[in-house]
């Protein structure tokens, strides 16, 4: 035992710990998801996600004025009547998300606006693409719909579009469409490594996007497969993505770390609804100190290699960091 060497010397005081701190979290790195519903003056709490609400575009604009974040990720949640077999309301330029983007842009011109590009909230069957004759998702037919959806989001003023349908070739299809229609400056956040996860449960209540039959294992990544995640992500980089994203975050820190090493693109991680709900419910039951547990989770996601984090805690964490 050689007690001349004592790692604890670097941990003795707060100032010494701060000097040696390897990873930091700053509010600029946080992205807040927002759910938008049609109509006016609608504000609906999401029961499974304490503190999260769905807002109509007018109230979203009001909220945006006092929003404590610099970046948002927008999800459209159409009513039942806005859903059909191919998710056709997703590609109309007067659709929900374009309206929300315009309202946000007016209220906060400098906000970084990212939009989710996926059909699951817009299809009556709740899957992420159009169904083919066999009843399975038709990958190639889905590509055109996703490209059109991305185009209407870009036309409304989105800075980045984020395809999350896990369709093969979706990044290339979107890049080509954006470039061909005058939106060469709009970037793509690829949900490159999106796993078929049980942690999306509360989101599916928020977005009304639970599949009516089956599950998403035929297109989302198998939770057991780390190499496959890197392969999928590198394809998305080659197709022209500006960002790679890993989702969920905390159960997949190894994948965040792998992507950080495998690519020079910025890497984002999505602390998903189930991760948020676990923290909220455990804190409400008195089992965890919410603030410390949430901040430790976010810092761990940064330490694994994420440059930015999508989190329902974005505003609260930003305030905790500023204090
Ligand atoms: C799919 C999508 C999902 C989430 C974001 N985009 C869910 C799914 O694949 O069912 C989940 C986000 C969360 O759980 O917070 N468009």
Coordinates of N, CA and C and ligand atoms in Angstrom, one line a residue, residues 75 116 118 120 164 191 194 199-200 203-204 216 220 247 270 272-273 312, ligand 1:
X75 N -42.9 18.2 -31.7 CA -43.7 17.0 -32.1 C -45.2 17.4 -32.3
X116 N -39.5 16.9 -35.3 CA -39.5 15.5 -35.4 C -40.2 15.1 -36.8
X118 N -41.6 12.0 -38.5 CA -42.0 10.6 -38.4 C -43.5 10.6 -38.5
X120 N -45.7 8.3 -37.1 CA -46.4 7.5 -36.1 C -47.6 8.2 -35.5
X164 N -37.1 10.3 -37.3 CA -37.1 9.3 -36.3 C -37.8 8.0 -36.7
X191 N -31.8 10.5 -36.0 CA -32.0 9.6 -34.8 C -31.3 8.3 -35.3
X194 N -31.7 4.6 -32.8 CA -32.9 4.6 -32.1 C -33.3 3.1 -31.8
X199 N -38.9 2.3 -22.9 CA -38.8 3.6 -22.3 C -39.6 4.7 -23.0
X200 N -40.1 4.3 -24.2 CA -41.0 5.3 -24.9 C -42.4 5.3 -24.5
X203 N -44.3 8.6 -23.7 CA -44.3 9.5 -24.9 C -45.5 9.1 -25.8
X204 N -45.7 7.7 -25.9 CA -46.8 7.3 -26.8 C -48.2 7.7 -26.2
X216 N -42.4 -2.1 -32.8 CA -41.5 -1.4 -33.8 C -40.2 -2.2 -34.0
X220 N -36.9 -0.5 -35.6 CA -36.0 0.1 -34.6 C -34.9 -0.9 -34.2
X247 N -30.8 7.2 -28.7 CA -32.1 7.2 -28.0 C -32.6 5.8 -27.6
X270 N -31.0 11.4 -26.4 CA -32.4 11.8 -26.0 C -32.7 11.1 -24.7
X272 N -35.3 10.0 -22.8 CA -36.7 9.8 -23.3 C -37.7 9.9 -22.1
X273 N -39.0 9.8 -22.5 CA -40.1 9.9 -21.6 C -40.0 9.0 -20.4
X312 N -36.8 16.4 -21.2 CA -38.0 17.1 -20.6 C -37.6 17.9 -19.4
Ligands
LIG1 C1 -41.2 8.3 -32.9 C2 -40.7 8.8 -31.7 C3 -40.8 8.2 -30.4 C4 -40.1 9.1 -29.5 C5 -39.7 10.2 -30.2 N1 -40.0 10.0 -31.6 C6 -41.4 7.0 -29.9 C7 -41.6 5.8 -30.6 O1 -40.7 5.4 -31.4 O2 -42.6 5.2 -30.3 C8 -40.0 8.8 -28.1 C9 -39.6 9.9 -27.2 C10 -39.8 9.7 -25.8 O3 -40.1 8.6 -25.3 O4 -39.6 10.7 -25.0 N2 -41.7 9.3 -33.8

